[in-house]
Amino acid sequence: MLPSRRRGLAALAVAVTVLLPSTNAQAAPRVSFVQKQVLANPSHDDYLLAADVDADGNLDVVSVLYEGFSVILGDGTGRFGPPKLRDIEPQLTFGAVTGDVDEDGRIDIVLADVLSKDVLLYRGDGHGGFGQGAVVTSTGGIELDLGIGDLDIDGHLDLILTQSYRRLDVLRGAGDGSFRRTDQVTLSETANGVVVKDINGDGAPDVAVGSFFPQSNPGPTLVQVLMNDGTGDLSLGQPLEAGRNPASVAVGDLNGDGTPDLVAASRTKTKVRSDLTRSSVAVFLGTGDGTFGPASFYAAGRRPSSVAIADFDSNGANDLVVLDNVEGFTVNILLGNGAGAFGGPQPFLTGGGFYQYVQSPVLVGRFNADRQPDIVVPSEPGYVGVGINSTHRPAG
């Protein structure tokens, strides 16, 4: 077990203030964040999850590590208690999800262990503790990511598992913590970054996956959309050209038309000015039938590895948050104009030492009582960074 380091992110009282272009004479709304706390963990291989694991109504953070996972309980004010380590066998986790898979009213953790090639279930006790890991399935391959949702609409949570060799498996849940493998889809490219959302509005959750293979040059380029026929069976839909290594995908309404849109963190270079290029996010506006228009690329940093969607400035238009993972990390906000376009990346948190092969998502959730979306990210070895949104809502 690696010792915790005493050094975390540089303390920020208030981060960079970002201005959203305004079409009237009133002052443009501002977005800002306060780093409330840097939380110690005992290792560096962080895959972060957010869930209310102790059933107190407040979001908590789970950091999956090489030697176990660390549970960090939130109090609902943006503060967190000391991490509680749950020791497990050494593992390398590329994917993890939370949910009440055994339907006992308590949040459980499911993770994919690359070393053992097993998918493991840790049942929650409702107080922030977890039992011994039970093998849900053995894959025989290299698990790259996990998703969770009720694909067949039977009231039980199912698992979506992406593996090496362009494979996606569906594990149907029985509601008691057991799963059976029912479907296997051959993908066009090796997949990573699973999102489970109803994309075409038929009430059945669909699946979108990114692509990530760092040893491949120039690397995969597709975001793959898999449509649900309503019974949980998935079939490949429209392939989306998102640029090199679109490792992370998010789905949400980006232009205010009530239709799901899609964004992917990409390594495609976008010119910022004549002498400077940056990697980008690819934005695809949805049509409502499960298909999307062509990509629009927006500069997002040097190596975007994770993207999420939320309305950070409370103006009714969704924005993007991007984890830029190179020589440490930077968290960038791209403010949306409500029509599906975005401004330039504005950094508000930076740090060093974050291992570049870790594909942890940037977490977005309400960690205090002000109803504004906050952010949690991996930080330096032994730390998790928390950015509490301090933006005031516009008047009116």
C-alpha positions as semicolon CSV with decimal commas, in nm:
position;residue;x (nm);y (nm);z (nm)
1;M;0,000;0,000;0,000
2;L;0,143;0,337;-0,094
3;P;0,168;0,597;0,185
4;S;-0,052;0,901;0,157
5;R;0,124;1,218;0,053
6;R;0,086;1,541;0,246
7;R;0,068;1,751;-0,067
8;G;-0,255;1,800;-0,261
9;L;-0,392;2,052;-0,502
10;A;-0,290;2,408;-0,450
11;A;-0,564;2,560;-0,237
12;L;-0,799;2,777;-0,436
13;A;-1,031;3,016;-0,255
14;V;-1,227;3,090;-0,570
15;A;-1,138;2,956;-0,910
16;V;-1,136;3,127;-1,246
17;T;-1,449;3,327;-1,323
18;V;-1,592;3,245;-1,664
19;L;-1,805;3,486;-1,868
20;L;-2,083;3,359;-2,092
21;P;-2,144;3,578;-2,399
22;S;-2,458;3,780;-2,349
23;T;-2,704;3,907;-2,608
24;N;-2,831;4,194;-2,393
25;A;-2,691;4,479;-2,192
26;Q;-2,726;4,302;-1,858
27;A;-2,419;4,164;-1,687
28;A;-2,332;3,818;-1,811
29;P;-2,380;3,541;-1,554
30;R;-2,062;3,412;-1,392
31;V;-1,959;3,062;-1,285
32;S;-1,706;2,997;-1,012
33;F;-1,595;2,713;-0,789
34;V;-1,442;2,684;-0,445
35;Q;-1,212;2,399;-0,356
36;K;-1,370;2,314;-0,024
37;Q;-1,151;2,020;0,067
38;V;-0,886;1,782;-0,061
39;L;-0,953;1,432;0,064
40;A;-0,676;1,183;0,141
41;N;-0,682;0,830;-0,002
42;P;-0,421;0,563;0,059
43;S;-0,324;0,503;-0,304
44;H;-0,317;0,654;-0,649
45;D;-0,524;0,431;-0,879
46;D;-0,847;0,622;-0,842
47;Y;-1,167;0,529;-1,026
48;L;-1,429;0,755;-0,872
49;L;-1,800;0,692;-0,812
50;A;-2,071;0,909;-0,655
51;A;-2,367;0,757;-0,469
52;D;-2,551;0,782;-0,139
53;V;-2,397;0,470;0,013
54;D;-2,508;0,537;0,373
55;A;-2,870;0,628;0,289
56;D;-2,864;0,966;0,463
57;G;-2,979;1,160;0,156
58;N;-2,634;1,304;0,082
59;L;-2,400;1,209;-0,202
60;D;-2,083;1,025;-0,104
61;V;-1,767;0,942;-0,299
62;V;-1,617;0,598;-0,353
63;S;-1,258;0,583;-0,477
64;V;-1,162;0,242;-0,616
65;L;-0,796;0,168;-0,555
66;Y;-0,545;-0,105;-0,631
67;E;-0,568;-0,252;-0,281
68;G;-0,934;-0,184;-0,214
69;F;-1,175;0,103;-0,226
70;S;-1,212;0,407;-0,008
71;V;-1,553;0,533;0,104
72;I;-1,572;0,907;0,174
73;L;-1,904;1,007;0,331
74;G;-2,052;1,347;0,248
75;D;-2,252;1,548;0,501
76;G;-2,457;1,744;0,248
77;T;-2,274;2,073;0,308
78;G;-1,984;2,011;0,070
79;R;-1,772;1,859;0,347
80;F;-1,660;1,499;0,375
81;G;-1,547;1,270;0,653
82;P;-1,220;1,078;0,659
83;P;-1,186;0,799;0,404
84;K;-1,275;0,448;0,518
85;L;-1,071;0,184;0,340
86;R;-1,222;-0,149;0,244
87;D;-0,930;-0,388;0,182
88;I;-0,970;-0,631;-0,107
89;E;-0,739;-0,843;-0,318
90;P;-0,507;-0,643;-0,545
91;Q;-0,683;-0,551;-0,867
92;L;-0,673;-0,315;-1,160
93;T;-1,012;-0,156;-1,218
94;F;-1,099;0,008;-1,548
95;G;-1,475;0,016;-1,486
96;A;-1,706;0,037;-1,186
97;V;-2,072;0,122;-1,122
98;T;-2,306;0,164;-0,827
99;G;-2,668;0,062;-0,789
100;D;-2,904;-0,148;-0,578
101;V;-2,855;-0,465;-0,780
102;D;-2,993;-0,700;-0,512
103;E;-3,295;-0,475;-0,441
104;D;-3,252;-0,457;-0,065
105;G;-3,266;-0,076;-0,059
106;R;-2,888;-0,040;-0,024
107;I;-2,632;0,079;-0,276
108;D;-2,390;-0,187;-0,403
109;I;-2,067;-0,161;-0,601
110;V;-1,986;-0,366;-0,911
111;L;-1,638;-0,346;-1,057
112;A;-1,442;-0,508;-1,340
113;D;-1,102;-0,643;-1,237
114;V;-0,855;-0,667;-1,522
115;L;-0,611;-0,884;-1,321
116;S;-0,853;-1,165;-1,234
117;K;-1,076;-1,111;-1,541
118;D;-1,375;-1,116;-1,307
119;V;-1,672;-0,886;-1,254
120;L;-1,719;-0,852;-0,877
121;L;-2,017;-0,748;-0,664
122;Y;-1,972;-0,583;-0,324
123;R;-2,304;-0,564;-0,141
124;G;-2,367;-0,249;0,060
125;D;-2,487;-0,254;0,420
126;G;-2,664;0,082;0,396
127;H;-2,419;0,248;0,636
128;G;-2,124;0,300;0,402
129;G;-1,980;-0,049;0,449
130;F;-1,952;-0,330;0,197
131;G;-1,927;-0,708;0,218
132;Q;-1,687;-0,950;0,056
133;G;-1,663;-0,945;-0,320
134;A;-1,863;-1,210;-0,505
135;V;-1,783;-1,307;-0,861
136;V;-2,072;-1,212;-1,091
137;T;-1,907;-1,351;-1,402
138;S;-1,563;-1,440;-1,534
139;T;-1,498;-1,281;-1,868
140;G;-1,182;-1,443;-2,001
141;G;-1,092;-1,113;-2,163
142;I;-0,978;-0,767;-2,058
143;E;-1,266;-0,565;-1,918
144;L;-1,253;-0,203;-2,022
145;D;-1,567;-0,046;-1,875
146;L;-1,905;-0,110;-1,714
147;G;-2,248;0,044;-1,752
148;I;-2,569;-0,016;-1,559
149;G;-2,939;0,021;-1,636
150;D;-3,264;-0,170;-1,677
151;L;-3,231;-0,263;-2,043
152;D;-3,525;-0,504;-2,062
153;I;-3,752;-0,288;-1,844
154;D;-3,828;-0,573;-1,603
155;G;-3,750;-0,370;-1,291
156;H;-3,406;-0,527;-1,240
157;L;-3,073;-0,359;-1,309
158;D;-2,861;-0,508;-1,586
159;L;-2,489;-0,468;-1,660
160;I;-2,320;-0,368;-1,985
161;L;-1,958;-0,481;-2,009
162;T;-1,713;-0,372;-2,276
163;Q;-1,408;-0,587;-2,335
164;S;-1,104;-0,604;-2,554
165;Y;-1,135;-0,743;-2,906
166;R;-1,435;-0,519;-2,988
167;R;-1,680;-0,702;-2,766
168;L;-1,979;-0,584;-2,562
169;D;-2,168;-0,817;-2,327
170;V;-2,510;-0,772;-2,168
171;L;-2,559;-0,932;-1,826
172;R;-2,927;-0,952;-1,731
173;G;-2,995;-0,896;-1,362
174;A;-3,234;-1,116;-1,163
175;G;-3,287;-0,863;-0,884
176;D;-3,100;-1,071;-0,624
177;G;-2,745;-0,972;-0,718
178;S;-2,702;-1,249;-0,975
179;F;-2,664;-1,198;-1,348
180;R;-2,670;-1,411;-1,659
181;R;-2,493;-1,335;-1,981
182;T;-2,753;-1,314;-2,257
183;D;-2,618;-1,107;-2,544
184;Q;-2,286;-1,038;-2,706
185;V;-2,241;-0,763;-2,964
186;T;-1,938;-0,734;-3,191
187;L;-1,839;-0,370;-3,216
188;S;-1,657;-0,185;-3,489
189;E;-1,383;-0,070;-3,250
190;T;-1,266;-0,148;-2,898
191;A;-1,502;0,036;-2,666
192;N;-1,465;0,240;-2,350
193;G;-1,685;0,491;-2,171
194;V;-2,032;0,334;-2,140
195;V;-2,342;0,556;-2,121
196;V;-2,691;0,410;-2,072
197;K;-2,964;0,655;-2,183
198;D;-3,287;0,657;-2,382
199;I;-3,159;0,817;-2,701
200;N;-3,459;0,780;-2,932
201;G;-3,739;0,852;-2,684
202;D;-3,909;0,512;-2,689
203;G;-3,876;0,459;-2,313
204;A;-3,610;0,187;-2,341
205;P;-3,253;0,276;-2,243
206;D;-3,001;0,264;-2,526
207;V;-2,622;0,245;-2,500
208;A;-2,345;0,469;-2,634
209;V;-1,977;0,378;-2,605
210;G;-1,658;0,563;-2,683
211;S;-1,333;0,413;-2,811
212;F;-0,995;0,412;-2,645
213;F;-0,680;0,220;-2,727
214;P;-0,366;0,420;-2,642
215;Q;-0,123;0,169;-2,796
216;S;-0,288;0,207;-3,137
217;N;-0,169;0,476;-3,375
218;P;-0,356;0,680;-3,490
219;G;-0,613;0,511;-3,265
220;P;-0,986;0,442;-3,290
221;T;-1,221;0,721;-3,392
222;L;-1,579;0,602;-3,342
223;V;-1,849;0,662;-3,088
224;Q;-2,083;0,367;-3,129
225;V;-2,455;0,388;-3,054
226;L;-2,646;0,069;-2,976
227;M;-3,022;0,085;-3,001
228;N;-3,249;-0,110;-2,767
229;D;-3,543;-0,290;-2,929
230;G;-3,744;-0,260;-2,606
231;T;-3,665;-0,611;-2,484
232;G;-3,303;-0,541;-2,393
233;D;-3,154;-0,666;-2,719
234;L;-2,900;-0,419;-2,858
235;S;-2,801;-0,360;-3,218
236;L;-2,547;-0,124;-3,368
237;G;-2,689;0,206;-3,484
238;Q;-2,525;0,508;-3,640
239;P;-2,143;0,519;-3,603
240;L;-2,024;0,867;-3,510
241;E;-1,683;0,992;-3,625
242;A;-1,553;1,168;-3,315
243;G;-1,179;1,196;-3,383
244;R;-0,891;1,009;-3,228
245;N;-0,950;0,809;-2,908
246;P;-1,293;0,940;-2,798
247;A;-1,251;0,776;-2,457
248;S;-1,543;0,933;-2,272
249;V;-1,903;0,996;-2,378
250;A;-2,189;1,192;-2,221
251;V;-2,552;1,230;-2,331
252;G;-2,782;1,523;-2,255
253;D;-2,984;1,804;-2,415
254;L;-2,729;2,059;-2,536
255;N;-2,947;2,281;-2,754
256;G;-3,271;2,297;-2,554
257;D;-3,493;2,109;-2,797
258;G;-3,574;1,826;-2,555
259;T;-3,382;1,573;-2,763
260;P;-3,073;1,392;-2,631
261;D;-2,744;1,508;-2,782
262;L;-2,402;1,348;-2,742
263;V;-2,053;1,473;-2,662
264;A;-1,724;1,283;-2,666
265;A;-1,380;1,373;-2,529
266;S;-1,145;1,339;-2,826
267;R;-0,777;1,375;-2,914
268;T;-0,861;1,548;-3,243
269;K;-0,668;1,871;-3,277
270;T;-0,859;2,197;-3,312
271;K;-0,687;2,525;-3,403
272;V;-0,728;2,785;-3,130
273;R;-0,518;3,045;-3,311
274;S;-0,268;3,037;-3,594
275;D;0,016;2,914;-3,369
276;L;-0,177;2,696;-3,122
277;T;-0,385;2,379;-3,143
278;R;-0,568;2,191;-2,869
279;S;-0,746;1,859;-2,840
280;S;-1,121;1,882;-2,846
281;V;-1,464;1,757;-2,758
282;A;-1,691;1,641;-3,038
283;V;-2,055;1,753;-3,010
284;F;-2,330;1,569;-3,198
285;L;-2,681;1,717;-3,196
286;G;-2,954;1,454;-3,188
287;T;-3,255;1,428;-3,417
288;G;-3,475;1,239;-3,169
289;D;-3,487;0,911;-3,360
290;G;-3,150;0,779;-3,240
291;T;-2,943;0,945;-3,510
292;F;-2,720;1,251;-3,489
293;G;-2,591;1,530;-3,708
294;P;-2,221;1,572;-3,794
295;A;-1,968;1,654;-3,525
296;S;-1,874;2,005;-3,421
297;F;-1,537;2,023;-3,248
298;Y;-1,453;2,257;-2,960
299;A;-1,109;2,302;-2,808
300;A;-1,103;2,144;-2,461
301;G;-0,740;2,107;-2,352
302;R;-0,431;1,908;-2,436
303;R;-0,556;1,555;-2,364
304;P;-0,925;1,538;-2,269
305;S;-0,999;1,208;-2,094
306;S;-1,345;1,257;-1,946
307;V;-1,648;1,477;-2,014
308;A;-1,977;1,540;-1,833
309;I;-2,281;1,763;-1,886
310;A;-2,449;2,001;-1,639
311;D;-2,582;2,357;-1,616
312;F;-2,304;2,508;-1,407
313;D;-2,411;2,873;-1,436
314;S;-2,785;2,808;-1,374
315;N;-2,896;2,986;-1,691
316;G;-3,101;2,696;-1,828
317;A;-2,839;2,592;-2,087
318;N;-2,620;2,287;-2,033
319;D;-2,243;2,328;-2,015
320;L;-1,953;2,083;-2,037
321;V;-1,686;1,990;-1,784
322;V;-1,374;1,820;-1,921
323;L;-1,095;1,645;-1,734
324;D;-0,776;1,732;-1,924
325;N;-0,522;1,466;-1,830
326;V;-0,167;1,550;-1,929
327;E;0,135;1,603;-1,701
328;G;-0,107;1,614;-1,412
329;F;-0,456;1,738;-1,488
330;T;-0,673;2,042;-1,543
331;V;-1,050;2,065;-1,512
332;N;-1,199;2,286;-1,784
333;I;-1,550;2,430;-1,814
334;L;-1,698;2,503;-2,158
335;L;-2,005;2,719;-2,124
336;G;-2,297;2,647;-2,356
337;N;-2,499;2,911;-2,539
338;G;-2,821;2,706;-2,530
339;A;-2,810;2,635;-2,904
340;G;-2,555;2,353;-2,891
341;A;-2,239;2,564;-2,925
342;F;-1,970;2,618;-2,660
343;G;-1,709;2,870;-2,560
344;G;-1,340;2,808;-2,500
345;P;-1,204;2,596;-2,212
346;Q;-1,178;2,781;-1,881
347;P;-0,963;2,606;-1,616
348;F;-1,063;2,614;-1,252
349;L;-0,870;2,327;-1,092
350;T;-0,521;2,202;-1,167
351;G;-0,293;1,947;-1,004
352;G;-0,009;1,706;-1,066
353;G;0,068;1,341;-1,039
354;F;-0,255;1,198;-1,176
355;Y;-0,167;0,878;-1,358
356;Q;-0,248;0,916;-1,726
357;Y;-0,371;0,559;-1,786
358;V;-0,648;0,589;-1,530
359;Q;-0,976;0,654;-1,710
360;S;-1,181;0,772;-1,414
361;P;-1,485;0,981;-1,499
362;V;-1,518;1,337;-1,375
363;L;-1,804;1,327;-1,123
364;V;-2,085;1,582;-1,129
365;G;-2,341;1,596;-0,849
366;R;-2,494;1,814;-0,582
367;F;-2,270;1,770;-0,280
368;N;-2,423;2,056;-0,080
369;A;-2,771;2,203;-0,040
370;D;-2,763;2,487;-0,295
371;R;-2,887;2,272;-0,588
372;Q;-2,596;2,373;-0,811
373;P;-2,381;2,100;-0,971
374;D;-2,045;2,041;-0,807
375;I;-1,745;1,845;-0,934
376;V;-1,518;1,572;-0,793
377;V;-1,202;1,462;-0,976
378;P;-0,896;1,244;-0,913
379;S;-0,608;1,446;-0,780
380;E;-0,247;1,382;-0,689
381;P;-0,162;1,036;-0,553
382;G;-0,351;0,998;-0,227
383;Y;-0,602;1,276;-0,289
384;V;-0,940;1,354;-0,439
385;G;-1,022;1,711;-0,541
386;V;-1,366;1,860;-0,472
387;G;-1,488;2,173;-0,652
388;I;-1,799;2,323;-0,494
389;N;-2,000;2,543;-0,729
390;S;-2,024;2,893;-0,581
391;T;-2,216;3,050;-0,870
392;H;-2,514;3,264;-0,776
393;R;-2,831;3,210;-0,976
394;P;-2,933;3,493;-1,207
395;A;-3,210;3,712;-1,069
396;G;-3,558;3,664;-1,203
